[in-house]
Coordinates of C-alpha atoms in Angstrom, one line a residue:
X578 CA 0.0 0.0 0.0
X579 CA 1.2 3.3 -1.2
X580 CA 1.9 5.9 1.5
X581 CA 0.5 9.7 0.7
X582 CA 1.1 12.4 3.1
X583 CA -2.3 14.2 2.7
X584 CA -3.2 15.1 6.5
X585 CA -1.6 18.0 8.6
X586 CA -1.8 17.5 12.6
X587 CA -1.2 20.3 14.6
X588 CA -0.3 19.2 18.2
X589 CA -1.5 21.6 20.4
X590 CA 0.2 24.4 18.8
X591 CA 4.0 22.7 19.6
X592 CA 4.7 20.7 16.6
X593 CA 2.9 20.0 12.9
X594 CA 3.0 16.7 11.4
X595 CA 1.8 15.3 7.6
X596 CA 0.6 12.0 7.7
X597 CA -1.5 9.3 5.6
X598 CA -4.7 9.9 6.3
X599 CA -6.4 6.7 5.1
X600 CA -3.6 5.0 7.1
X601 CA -4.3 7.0 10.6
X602 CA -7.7 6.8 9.8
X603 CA -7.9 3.0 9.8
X604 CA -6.7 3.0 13.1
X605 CA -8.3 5.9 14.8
X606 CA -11.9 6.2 15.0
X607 CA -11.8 10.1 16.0
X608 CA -10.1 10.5 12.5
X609 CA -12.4 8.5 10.4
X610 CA -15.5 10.5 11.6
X611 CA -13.9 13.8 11.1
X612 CA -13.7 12.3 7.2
X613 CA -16.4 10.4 6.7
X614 CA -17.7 12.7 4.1
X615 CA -15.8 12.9 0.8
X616 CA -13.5 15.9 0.5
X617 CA -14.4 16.1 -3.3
X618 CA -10.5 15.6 -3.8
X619 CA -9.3 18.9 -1.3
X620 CA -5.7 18.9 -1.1
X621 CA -3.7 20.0 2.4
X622 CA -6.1 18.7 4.6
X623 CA -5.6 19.9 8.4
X624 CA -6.9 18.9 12.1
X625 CA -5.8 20.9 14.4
X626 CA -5.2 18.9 18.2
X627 CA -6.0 21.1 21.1
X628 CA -4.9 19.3 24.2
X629 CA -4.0 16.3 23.1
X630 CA -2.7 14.0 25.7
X631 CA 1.4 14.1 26.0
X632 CA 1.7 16.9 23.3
X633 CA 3.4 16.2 20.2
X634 CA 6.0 12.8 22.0
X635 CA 2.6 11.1 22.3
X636 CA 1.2 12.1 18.8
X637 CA 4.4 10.3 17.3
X638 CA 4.0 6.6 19.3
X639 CA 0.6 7.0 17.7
X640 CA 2.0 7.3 13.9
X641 CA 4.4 4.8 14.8
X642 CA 1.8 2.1 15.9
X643 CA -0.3 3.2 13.0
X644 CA 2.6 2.9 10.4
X645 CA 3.7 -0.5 12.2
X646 CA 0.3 -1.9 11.0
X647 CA -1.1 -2.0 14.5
X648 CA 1.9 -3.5 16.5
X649 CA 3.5 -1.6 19.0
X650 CA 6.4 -2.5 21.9
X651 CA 4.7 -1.8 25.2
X652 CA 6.2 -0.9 28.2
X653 CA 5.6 0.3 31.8
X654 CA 7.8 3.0 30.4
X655 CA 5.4 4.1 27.8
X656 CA 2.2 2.1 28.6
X657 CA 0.2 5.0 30.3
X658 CA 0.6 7.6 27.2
X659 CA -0.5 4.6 25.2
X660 CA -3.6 3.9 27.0
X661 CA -4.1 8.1 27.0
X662 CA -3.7 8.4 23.1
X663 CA -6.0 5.0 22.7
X664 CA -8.9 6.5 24.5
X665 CA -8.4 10.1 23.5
X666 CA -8.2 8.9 19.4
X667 CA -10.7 6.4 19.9
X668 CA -8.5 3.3 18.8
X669 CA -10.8 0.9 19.1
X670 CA -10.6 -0.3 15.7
X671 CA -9.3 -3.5 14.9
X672 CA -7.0 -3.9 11.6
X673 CA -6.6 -7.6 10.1
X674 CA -7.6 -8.8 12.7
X675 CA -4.8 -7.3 15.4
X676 CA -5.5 -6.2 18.3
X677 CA -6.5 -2.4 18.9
X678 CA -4.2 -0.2 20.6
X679 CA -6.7 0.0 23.7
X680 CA -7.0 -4.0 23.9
X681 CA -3.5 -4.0 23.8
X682 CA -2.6 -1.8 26.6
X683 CA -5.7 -3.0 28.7
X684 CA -4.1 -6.3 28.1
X685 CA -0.5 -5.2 29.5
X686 CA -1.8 -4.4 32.7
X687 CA -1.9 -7.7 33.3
X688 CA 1.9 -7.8 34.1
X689 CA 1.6 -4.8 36.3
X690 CA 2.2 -6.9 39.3
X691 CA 5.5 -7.5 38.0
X692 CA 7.0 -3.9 37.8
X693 CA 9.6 -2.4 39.7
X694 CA 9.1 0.1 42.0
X695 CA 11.0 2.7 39.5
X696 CA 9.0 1.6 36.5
X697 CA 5.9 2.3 38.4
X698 CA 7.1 5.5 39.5
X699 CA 7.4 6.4 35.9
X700 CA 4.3 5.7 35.2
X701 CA 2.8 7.8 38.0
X702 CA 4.9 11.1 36.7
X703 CA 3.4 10.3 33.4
X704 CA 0.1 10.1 34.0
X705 CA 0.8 14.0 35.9
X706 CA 2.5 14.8 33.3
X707 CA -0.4 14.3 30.6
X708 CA -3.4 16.4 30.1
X709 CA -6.2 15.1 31.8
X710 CA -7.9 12.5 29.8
X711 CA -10.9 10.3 30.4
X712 CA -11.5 7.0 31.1
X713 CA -8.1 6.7 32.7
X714 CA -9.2 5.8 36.2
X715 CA -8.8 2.5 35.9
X716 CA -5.0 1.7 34.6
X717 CA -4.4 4.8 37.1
X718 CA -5.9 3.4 40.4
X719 CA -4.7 0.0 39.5
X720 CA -0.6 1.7 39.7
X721 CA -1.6 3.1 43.0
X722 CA -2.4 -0.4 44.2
X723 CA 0.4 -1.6 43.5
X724 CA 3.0 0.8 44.3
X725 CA 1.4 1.1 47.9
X726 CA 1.3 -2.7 47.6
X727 CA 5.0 -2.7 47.3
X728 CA 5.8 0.0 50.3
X729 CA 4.1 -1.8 52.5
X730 CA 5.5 -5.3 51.8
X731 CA 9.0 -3.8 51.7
X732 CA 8.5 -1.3 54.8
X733 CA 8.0 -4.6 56.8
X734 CA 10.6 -6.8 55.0
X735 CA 14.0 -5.5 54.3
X736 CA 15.1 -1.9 54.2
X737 CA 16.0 -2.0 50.4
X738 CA 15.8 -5.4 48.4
X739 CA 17.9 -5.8 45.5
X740 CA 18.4 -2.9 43.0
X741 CA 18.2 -5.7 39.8
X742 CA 14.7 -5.7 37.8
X743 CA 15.7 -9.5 37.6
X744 CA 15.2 -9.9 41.1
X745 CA 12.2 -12.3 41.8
X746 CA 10.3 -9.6 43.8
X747 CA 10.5 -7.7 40.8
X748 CA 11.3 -4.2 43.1
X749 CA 14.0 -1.9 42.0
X750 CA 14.3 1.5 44.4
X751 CA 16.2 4.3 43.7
X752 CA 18.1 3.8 47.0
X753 CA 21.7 2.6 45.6
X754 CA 23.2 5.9 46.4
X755 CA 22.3 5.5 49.8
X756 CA 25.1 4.2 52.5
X757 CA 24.9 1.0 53.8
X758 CA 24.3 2.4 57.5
X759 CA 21.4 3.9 57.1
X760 CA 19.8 1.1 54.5
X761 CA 20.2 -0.6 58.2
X762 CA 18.4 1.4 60.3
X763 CA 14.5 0.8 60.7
X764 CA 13.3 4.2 60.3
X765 CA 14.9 4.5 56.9
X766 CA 13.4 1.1 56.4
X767 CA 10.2 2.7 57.1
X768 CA 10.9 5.7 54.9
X769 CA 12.9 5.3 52.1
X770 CA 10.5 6.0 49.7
X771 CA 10.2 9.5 50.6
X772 CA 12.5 11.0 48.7
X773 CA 10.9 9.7 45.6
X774 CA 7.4 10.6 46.3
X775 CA 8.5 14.7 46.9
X776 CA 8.5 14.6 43.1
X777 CA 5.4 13.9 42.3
X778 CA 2.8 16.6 42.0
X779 CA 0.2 17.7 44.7
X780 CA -2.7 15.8 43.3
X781 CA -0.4 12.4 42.8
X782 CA 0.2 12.9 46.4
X783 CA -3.4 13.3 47.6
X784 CA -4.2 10.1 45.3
X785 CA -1.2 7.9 46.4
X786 CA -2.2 8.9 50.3
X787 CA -5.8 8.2 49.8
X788 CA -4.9 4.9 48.7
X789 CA -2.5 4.3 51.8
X790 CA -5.5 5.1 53.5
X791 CA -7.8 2.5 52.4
X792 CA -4.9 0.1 52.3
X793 CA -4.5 0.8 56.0
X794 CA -1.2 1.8 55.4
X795 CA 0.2 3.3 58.9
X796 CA -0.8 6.7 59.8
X797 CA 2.2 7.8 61.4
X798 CA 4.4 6.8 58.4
X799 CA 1.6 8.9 56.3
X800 CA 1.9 11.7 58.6
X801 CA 5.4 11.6 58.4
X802 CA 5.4 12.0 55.0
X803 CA 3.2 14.6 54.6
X804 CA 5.3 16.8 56.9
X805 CA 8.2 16.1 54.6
X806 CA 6.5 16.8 51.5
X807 CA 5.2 20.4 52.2
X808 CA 8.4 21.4 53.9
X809 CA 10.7 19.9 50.9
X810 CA 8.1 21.9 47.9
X811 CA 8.4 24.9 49.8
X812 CA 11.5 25.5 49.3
X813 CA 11.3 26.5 45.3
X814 CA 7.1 27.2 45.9
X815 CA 5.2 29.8 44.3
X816 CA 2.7 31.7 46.8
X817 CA -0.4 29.7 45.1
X818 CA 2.1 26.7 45.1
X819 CA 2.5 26.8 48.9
X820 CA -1.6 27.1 49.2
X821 CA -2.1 24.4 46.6
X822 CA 0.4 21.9 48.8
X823 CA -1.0 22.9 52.4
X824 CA -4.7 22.5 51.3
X825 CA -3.7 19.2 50.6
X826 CA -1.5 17.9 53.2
X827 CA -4.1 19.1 55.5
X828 CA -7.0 17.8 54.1
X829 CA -5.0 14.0 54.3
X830 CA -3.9 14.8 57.7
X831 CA -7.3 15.4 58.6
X832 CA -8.5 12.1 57.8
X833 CA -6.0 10.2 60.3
X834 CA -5.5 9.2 63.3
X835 CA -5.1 12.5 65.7
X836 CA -2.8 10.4 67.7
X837 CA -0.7 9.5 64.9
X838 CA 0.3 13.4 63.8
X839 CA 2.7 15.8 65.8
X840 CA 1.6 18.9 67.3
X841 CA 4.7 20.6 67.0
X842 CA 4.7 19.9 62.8
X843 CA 0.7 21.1 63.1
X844 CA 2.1 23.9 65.1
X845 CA 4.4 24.3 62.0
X846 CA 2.1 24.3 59.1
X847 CA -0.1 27.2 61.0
X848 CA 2.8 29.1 61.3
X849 CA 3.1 28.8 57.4
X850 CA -0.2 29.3 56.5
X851 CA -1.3 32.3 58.4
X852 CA 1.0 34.0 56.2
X853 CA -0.6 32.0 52.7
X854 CA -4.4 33.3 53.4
X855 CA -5.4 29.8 53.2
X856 CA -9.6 28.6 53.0
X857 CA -11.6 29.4 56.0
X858 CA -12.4 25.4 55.5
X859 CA -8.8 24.3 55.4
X860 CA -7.9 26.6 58.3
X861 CA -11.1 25.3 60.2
X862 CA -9.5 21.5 59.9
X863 CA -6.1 22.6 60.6
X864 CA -7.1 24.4 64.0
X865 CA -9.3 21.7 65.0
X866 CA -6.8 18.6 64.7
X867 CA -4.7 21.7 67.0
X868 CA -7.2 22.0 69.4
X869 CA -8.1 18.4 70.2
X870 CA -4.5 18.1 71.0
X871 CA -4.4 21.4 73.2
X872 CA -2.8 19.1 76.2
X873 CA 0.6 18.2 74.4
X874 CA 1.2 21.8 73.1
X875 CA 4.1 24.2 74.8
X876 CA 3.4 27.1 75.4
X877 CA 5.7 28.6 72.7
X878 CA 3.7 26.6 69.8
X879 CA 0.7 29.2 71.6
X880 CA 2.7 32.5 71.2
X881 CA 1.9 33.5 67.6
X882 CA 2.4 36.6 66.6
X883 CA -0.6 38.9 65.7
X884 CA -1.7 39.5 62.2
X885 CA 0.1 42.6 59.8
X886 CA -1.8 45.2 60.3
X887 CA -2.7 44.5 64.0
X888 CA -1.6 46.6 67.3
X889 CA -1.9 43.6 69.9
X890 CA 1.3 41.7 70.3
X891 CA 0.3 38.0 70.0
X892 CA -2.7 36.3 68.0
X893 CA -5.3 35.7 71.0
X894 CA -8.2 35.3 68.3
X895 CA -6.3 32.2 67.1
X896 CA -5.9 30.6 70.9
X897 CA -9.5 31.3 71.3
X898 CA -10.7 29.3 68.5
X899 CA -7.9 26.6 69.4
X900 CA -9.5 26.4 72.6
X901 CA -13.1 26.2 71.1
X902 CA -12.3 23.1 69.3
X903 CA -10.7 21.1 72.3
X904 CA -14.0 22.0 73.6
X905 CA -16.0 21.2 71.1
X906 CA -16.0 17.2 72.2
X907 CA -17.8 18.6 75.7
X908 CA -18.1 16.3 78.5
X909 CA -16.3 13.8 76.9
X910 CA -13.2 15.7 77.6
X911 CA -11.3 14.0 80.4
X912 CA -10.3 15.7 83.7
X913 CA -6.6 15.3 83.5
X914 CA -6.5 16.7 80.0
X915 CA -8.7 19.8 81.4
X916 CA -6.3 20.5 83.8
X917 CA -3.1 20.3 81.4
X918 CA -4.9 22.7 78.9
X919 CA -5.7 25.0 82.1
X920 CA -2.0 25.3 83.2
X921 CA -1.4 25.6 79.8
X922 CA -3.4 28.5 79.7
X923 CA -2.4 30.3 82.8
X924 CA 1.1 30.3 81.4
X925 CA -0.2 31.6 78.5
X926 CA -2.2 34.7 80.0
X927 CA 0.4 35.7 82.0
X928 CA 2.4 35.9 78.9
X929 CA -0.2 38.3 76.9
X930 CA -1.4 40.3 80.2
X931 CA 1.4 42.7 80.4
X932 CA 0.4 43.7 76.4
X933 CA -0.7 47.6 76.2
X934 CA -2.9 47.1 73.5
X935 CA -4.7 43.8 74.5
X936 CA -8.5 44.8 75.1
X937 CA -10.4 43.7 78.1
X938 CA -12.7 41.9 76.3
X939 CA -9.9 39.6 74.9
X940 CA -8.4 39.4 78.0
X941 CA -11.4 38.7 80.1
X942 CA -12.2 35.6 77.6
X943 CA -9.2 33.9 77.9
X944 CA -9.6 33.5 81.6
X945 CA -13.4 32.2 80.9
X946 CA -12.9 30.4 78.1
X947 CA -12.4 26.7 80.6
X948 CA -14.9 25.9 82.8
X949 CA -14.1 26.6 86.6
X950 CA -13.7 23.0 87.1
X951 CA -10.3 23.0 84.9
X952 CA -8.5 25.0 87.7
X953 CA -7.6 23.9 91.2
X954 CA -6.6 27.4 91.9
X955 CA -6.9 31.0 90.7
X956 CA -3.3 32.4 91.7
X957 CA -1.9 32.3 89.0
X958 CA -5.3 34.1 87.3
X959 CA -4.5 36.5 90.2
X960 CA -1.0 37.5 88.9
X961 CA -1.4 37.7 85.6
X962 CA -4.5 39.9 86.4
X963 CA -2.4 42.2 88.5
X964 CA 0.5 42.8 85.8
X965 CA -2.8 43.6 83.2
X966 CA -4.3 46.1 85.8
X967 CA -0.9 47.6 86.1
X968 CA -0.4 48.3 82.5
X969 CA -4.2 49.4 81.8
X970 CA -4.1 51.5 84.8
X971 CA -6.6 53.8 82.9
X972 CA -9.7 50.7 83.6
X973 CA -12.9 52.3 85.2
X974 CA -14.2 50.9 88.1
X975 CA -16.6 49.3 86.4
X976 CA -14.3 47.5 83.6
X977 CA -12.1 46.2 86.2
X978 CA -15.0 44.9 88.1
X979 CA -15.8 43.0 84.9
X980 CA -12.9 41.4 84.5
X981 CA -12.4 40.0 88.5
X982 CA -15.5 38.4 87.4
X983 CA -13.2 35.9 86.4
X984 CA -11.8 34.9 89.5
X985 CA -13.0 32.4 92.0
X986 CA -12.3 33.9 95.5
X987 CA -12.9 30.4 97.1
X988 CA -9.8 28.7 95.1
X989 CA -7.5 31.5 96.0
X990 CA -4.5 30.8 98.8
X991 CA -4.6 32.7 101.6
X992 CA -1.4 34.5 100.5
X993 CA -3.2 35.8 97.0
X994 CA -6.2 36.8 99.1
X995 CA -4.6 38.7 101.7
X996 CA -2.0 40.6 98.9
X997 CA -5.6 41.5 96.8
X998 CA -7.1 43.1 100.0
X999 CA -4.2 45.2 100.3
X1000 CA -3.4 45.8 96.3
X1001 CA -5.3 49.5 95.2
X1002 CA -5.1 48.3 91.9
X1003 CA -7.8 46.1 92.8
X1004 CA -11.5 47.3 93.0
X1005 CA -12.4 47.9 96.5
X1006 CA -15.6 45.2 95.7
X1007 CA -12.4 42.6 94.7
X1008 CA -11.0 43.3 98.1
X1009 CA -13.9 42.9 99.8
X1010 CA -14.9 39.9 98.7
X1011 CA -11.5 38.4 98.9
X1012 CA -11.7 38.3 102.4
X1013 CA -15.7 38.0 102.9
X1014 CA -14.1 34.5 101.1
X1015 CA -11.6 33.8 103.6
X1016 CA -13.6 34.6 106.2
X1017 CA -16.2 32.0 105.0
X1018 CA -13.4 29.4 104.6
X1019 CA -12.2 29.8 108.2
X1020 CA -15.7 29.5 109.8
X1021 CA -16.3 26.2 108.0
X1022 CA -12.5 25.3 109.2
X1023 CA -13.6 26.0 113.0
X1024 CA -16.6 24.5 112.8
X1025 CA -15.0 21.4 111.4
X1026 CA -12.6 21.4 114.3
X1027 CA -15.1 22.2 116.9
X1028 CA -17.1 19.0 115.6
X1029 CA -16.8 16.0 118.3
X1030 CA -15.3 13.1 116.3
X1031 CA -16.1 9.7 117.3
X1032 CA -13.1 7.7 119.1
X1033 CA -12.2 5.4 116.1
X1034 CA -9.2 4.1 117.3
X1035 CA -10.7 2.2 120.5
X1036 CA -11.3 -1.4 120.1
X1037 CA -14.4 -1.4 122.0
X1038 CA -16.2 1.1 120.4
X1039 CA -16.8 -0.8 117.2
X1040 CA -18.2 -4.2 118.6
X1041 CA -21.0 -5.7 116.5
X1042 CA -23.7 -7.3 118.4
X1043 CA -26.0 -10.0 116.7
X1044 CA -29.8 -10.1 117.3
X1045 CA -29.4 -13.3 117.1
X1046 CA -28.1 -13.6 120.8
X1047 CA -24.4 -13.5 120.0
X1048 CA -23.9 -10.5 122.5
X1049 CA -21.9 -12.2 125.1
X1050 CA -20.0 -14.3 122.1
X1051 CA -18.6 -10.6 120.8
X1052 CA -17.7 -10.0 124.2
X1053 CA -15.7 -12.5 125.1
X1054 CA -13.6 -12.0 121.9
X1055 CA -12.7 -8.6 122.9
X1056 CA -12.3 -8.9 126.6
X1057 CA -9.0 -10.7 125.9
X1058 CA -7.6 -7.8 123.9
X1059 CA -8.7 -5.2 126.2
X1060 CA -6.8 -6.9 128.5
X1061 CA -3.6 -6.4 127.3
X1062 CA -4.7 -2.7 126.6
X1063 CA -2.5 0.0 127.9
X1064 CA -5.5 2.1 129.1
X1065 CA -3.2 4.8 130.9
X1066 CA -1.1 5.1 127.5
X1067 CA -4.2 5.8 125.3
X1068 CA -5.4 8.7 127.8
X1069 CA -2.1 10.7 127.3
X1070 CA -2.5 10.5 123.8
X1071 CA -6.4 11.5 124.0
X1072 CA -5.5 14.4 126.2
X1073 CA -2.5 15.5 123.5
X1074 CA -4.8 14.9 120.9
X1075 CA -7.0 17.1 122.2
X1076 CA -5.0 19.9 123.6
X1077 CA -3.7 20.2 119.9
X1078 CA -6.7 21.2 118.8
X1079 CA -7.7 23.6 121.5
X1080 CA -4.4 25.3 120.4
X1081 CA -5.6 25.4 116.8
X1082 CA -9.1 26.9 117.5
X1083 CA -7.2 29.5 119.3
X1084 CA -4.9 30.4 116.5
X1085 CA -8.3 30.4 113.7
X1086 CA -9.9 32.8 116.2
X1087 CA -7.1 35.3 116.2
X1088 CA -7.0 35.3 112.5
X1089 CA -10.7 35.8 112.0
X1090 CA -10.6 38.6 114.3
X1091 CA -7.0 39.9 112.7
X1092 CA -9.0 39.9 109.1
X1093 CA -12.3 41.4 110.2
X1094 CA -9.9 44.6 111.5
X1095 CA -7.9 44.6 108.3
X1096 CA -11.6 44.6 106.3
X1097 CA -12.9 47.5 108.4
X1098 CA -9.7 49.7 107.8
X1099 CA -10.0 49.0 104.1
X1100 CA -13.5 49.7 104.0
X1101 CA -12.9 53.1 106.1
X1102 CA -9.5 54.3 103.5
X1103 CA -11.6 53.6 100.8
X1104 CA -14.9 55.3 101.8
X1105 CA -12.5 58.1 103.1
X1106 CA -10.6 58.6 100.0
X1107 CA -13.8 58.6 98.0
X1108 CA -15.5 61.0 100.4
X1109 CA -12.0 63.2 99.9
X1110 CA -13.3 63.2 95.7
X1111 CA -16.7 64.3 96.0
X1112 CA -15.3 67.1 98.1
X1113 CA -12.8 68.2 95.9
X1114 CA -15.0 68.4 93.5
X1115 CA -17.9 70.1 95.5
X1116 CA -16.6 74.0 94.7
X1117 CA -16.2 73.4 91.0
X1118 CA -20.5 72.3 91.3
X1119 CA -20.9 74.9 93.1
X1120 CA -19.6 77.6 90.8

C-alpha cells in the first residue's frame, strides 16, 4: 500500500505533522469520523489537536503504531501515554484482525504486578505529566495499588531489596546511592520511599495517600510524609504553590489518626499558612486537629504573633478558637486533659497580660474560656490579672469589676487573698470579697474542728452485736484484747490529741478577728478617700 502524506496534525500548537490519512484513519476512530464525508478531492487537509494528551511525543507513538500496521512494543515506560492516546483517538478499531491499541494496553496491565518500583514511579509522573484524559481511572488506580502494595511489603521486609529488575520480587528503588548504615536502620526502612514521592505533583500525592488510606497503610508513616512533602516543595514554591500543597497535606492529615500526627509539625504548618491566606475550610481543619490536641502543646507553639496590620502583640483570636475546638467534644473531655490545657493557659495569659494594647474583652475571655472546674486554683489568674491592671491602669471601676468576674475567691490561697485586699489596683468590691471568702473558709475550718469526732481508734467502740443472741459471744472476743490494753497510754495521747486542737481553735480565732480589723480599715480608707473626691470636686458644682 502506497503511503501519501495528505493530513496535517497540529499538536496543540507545539509541533505540525503530515501523515496518511487513510492509514491513521484505519486505526483511529476520532479521524475517520472527522472524514467520513468525501473531500471532493481537497488537497492539504488539516486537524488541528488542542490538548491532546502528552503533546506532540505522544502524537508520534501514535503514527508509529499506526505505520507499524497496529503493532507496538509496550512498556511500563510508555504504557500509560499509550492507554491516553488510545482512549483520547478512539482506537478501538481492529486492523486484520490485530489487536487495537486500547486491547492491547488493557491487556499489559496484566503484568503490572510485576514492575519495579521505579517503572511504576514512571508511570505515576506520566500520567501527571499528561493532560487530563478520560476514562483513565482505571490503569491509574490500578498503579496506586500496587505501588502502595510494594511499600508496604518492603516497609516490613528489608530496608532495600535488591536494586536488579531480575530480582524475583520484581522491586527496584532508587536507593543505591544510599550508604549501607542507614539502609540498616529501621526508620529508613520505614521511609525510604520518601524522597521519591516529593517529586510527584500535589494531586499524585493526595491520590497515592488516599490509597495508603484505604490500604491501611500506617498513619504515622503517612503523617510523616506529609510533613516532609510540604516542607521539601516549599522551598522553590510559588505563593499559590505553597496554598495548593498545604490545602492538601491538610486535608490528608485530617483524615487520620489524631494520635498518629505531631503537634509541633501542626504547630508548624499554622505558622506557614497564616502567612498563605489559606480557605476558612482548610484553616477550620487545621485548627481543630490543633485543638483536640491542646494538652501536648508548649506554650511557645501558643505564642503566635498577631496578624500585619494589627496593634496587639500575639494572636489571642487564634488561641481562642484553638480552645473552642478542644471543647467542642464537651463532656467527653477527660479531667486530667482539662487540667493540662488549664496550666497551659495560665502560662499563657500571664504571657499576653502585660500587652498595652490587649483589650479587656480579649483578655477577660481567655480566663473564661475553661470551665471553673479546669483549675484547682486561681493564683496564678491572680497574677497575671495584676500585671494587666498595672499596665491598663486607665480601667474604670466598672471595667475592672468586669474582669475580677473571672476569679473564684474560694480557690484563692490565703497568701493571694490577703495581697488582693491590700493591692489599690484592685477594686475595692475585689477586696472585699477576697476576704468576705476567707472569712467563710475559716468558719467552716472551725466549725470542722469544733465538731466532736467519734473515738475510732478504741477497740471497743466498734463491737457488732447479733440479734441473734451472739452479744456475750462478741464479748468475750474482745475482753481478751482489752486486757492487754494500755488504758493509761491511750489517755495521754487522747489528752495531747485534744490539747492540739484547743491550740488550733485558738490560732483560727485570732486570724478571723485579725482579718475582720484589716476589712474595716480598708472599707474606712476607701470610703474616706472617696469622700475626699466628691469634696474636691464640690466647689467646682458649686460655681
Amino acid at each position: 500500500m502506497g503511503v501519501s502524506c495528505d493530513l496535517e496534525v497540529d499538536v496543540n500548537g507545539e509541533e505540525v505533522f503530515i501523515v496518511d490519512k487513510e492509514i491513521i484513519s484505519s486505526y483511529s476512530g476520532r479521524i475517520s469520523n472527522l472524514f467520513r464525508k468525501p473531500t471532493g478531492g481537497v488537497k492539504n487537509l488539516k486537524v488541528v489537536f488542542h490538548g491532546f494528551p502528552g503533546g506532540a511525543e505522544s502524537f508520534e507513538l501514535m503514527a508509529r503504531f499506526c505505520y507499524n500496521k497496529g503493532k507496538a512494543e509496550i512498556s511500563p515506560l510508555n504504557l500509560f501515554p499509550l492507554y491516553c492516546i488510545a482512549n483520547f483517538m478512539e482506537m478501538n478499531n481492529s486492523v486484520s484482525g490485530t489487536l487495537n491499541l486500547l486491547e492491547q494496553t488493557e491487556k499489559s496491565l496484566e503484568e503490572i504486578q510485576y514492575w519495579t518500583w521505579s517503572e511504576l514511579l514512571v508511570a505515576l509522573k506520566q500520567r501527571q505529566d499528561l493532560l487530563p484524559v478520560a476514562n483513565t481511572s482505571v490503569i491509574l488506580q490500578r498503579i496506586l495499588d500496587c505501588m502502595v502494595g510494594k511499600l508496604a511489603l518492603v516497609s516490613e521486609t528489608s530496608p532495600c531489596p535488591s536494586i536488579s529488575s531480575s530480582d524475583s520480587s520484581g522491586i527496584r528503588f532508587s536507593c543505591d546511592t544510599r550508604s549501607t548504615e542507614s539502609l540498616r536502620s529501621s526508620s529508613f526502612r520505614a521511609t525510604w520511599w520518601f524522597e521519591d514521592l516529593v517529586a510527584l505533583n500535589p494531586n499524585s500525592v493526595q491520590m497515592v495517600t488516599e490509597t495508603m488510606v484505604s490500604r491501611k497503610f500506617d498513619h504515622v508513616i503517612i503523617s510523616r510524609f506529609l510533613f516532609y512533602y510540604q516542607k521539601s516543595r516549599f522551598i522553590l514554591a510559588t505563593s499559590d504553590e505553597k496554598r495548593e500543597i498545604t490545602g492538601m497535606v491538610v486535608n490528608i492529615l485530617y483524615s487520620l489518626d489524631p494520635s498518629a500526627i505531631s503537634c509541633k509539625s501542626l504547630f508548624g504548618i499554622l505558622r506557614v499558612s497564616l502567612c498563605l491566606s489559606i480557605g476558612k475550610c482548610c484553616r477550620d481543619k487545621l485548627e481543630s486537629m490543633i485543638g483536640s490536641q491542646m494538652d501536648r502543646a508548649p506554650l511557645d507553639n501558643l505564642l503566635v504573633p498577631s496578624p500585619v496590620g494589627t496593634r496587639y502583640q500575639y494572636n489571642v483570636n487564634l488561641v481562642l478558637r484553638l480552645l473552642r475546638s478542644f471543647l467542642s467534644k464537651g463532656i467527653l473531655v477527660p479531667l486530667v486533659k482539662l487540667k493540662k490545657v488549664a496550666s497551659l493557659m495560665d502560662l499563657y495569659i500571664s504571657e499576653v497580660a502585660p500587652d498595652p494594647c490587649l483589650k479587656p474583652s480579649k483578655f477577660s475571655a481567655l480566663i473564661s474560656a475553661l470551665p471553673d472546674s479546669a483549675r484547682d486554683t486561681y493564683d496564678g489568674i491572680y497574677h497575671a490579672m495584676d500585671m494587666y491592671l498595672e499596665v491598663h491602669d486607665w480601667l474604670s471601676e466598672e471595667e475592672k469589676l468586669n474582669l475580677c468576674c473571672g476569679l473564684n475567691y474560694e480557690k484563692l490561697s490565703p497568701e493571694a487573698c490577703d495581697q488582693l485586699a491590700q493591692n489599690p489596683k484592685f477594686p475595692s468590691k475585689s477586696a472585699v470579697q477576697a476576704l468576705i471568702s476567707q472569712h467563710s473558709k475559716l468558719k467552716c475550718l472551725l466549725h470542722e474542728t469544733n465538731q466532736p469526732k467519734p473515738f475510732i481508734d478504741s477497740p471497743c467502740s466498734s463491737v457488732d452485736v447479733d440479734t441473734n443472741g451472739k452479744k456475750d459471744e462478741a464479748r468475750e472476743q474482745i475482753v481478751p484484747y482489752a486486757g492487754n490494753l494500755d488504758i493509761s497510754a491511750e489517755n495521754e495521747k487522747l489528752k495531747a490529741h485534744l490539747q492540739g486542737m484547743q491550740r488550733r481553735v485558738v490560732e483560727l480565732e485570732k486570724v478571723c478577728k485579725k482579718m475582720q480589723t484589716q476589712m474595716t480599715k480598708i472599707m474606712k480608707s476607701r470610703l474616706s478617700s472617696q469622700s475626699s473626691a466628691s469634696a474636691r470636686s464640690l466647689p467646682k458644682l458649686c460655681s
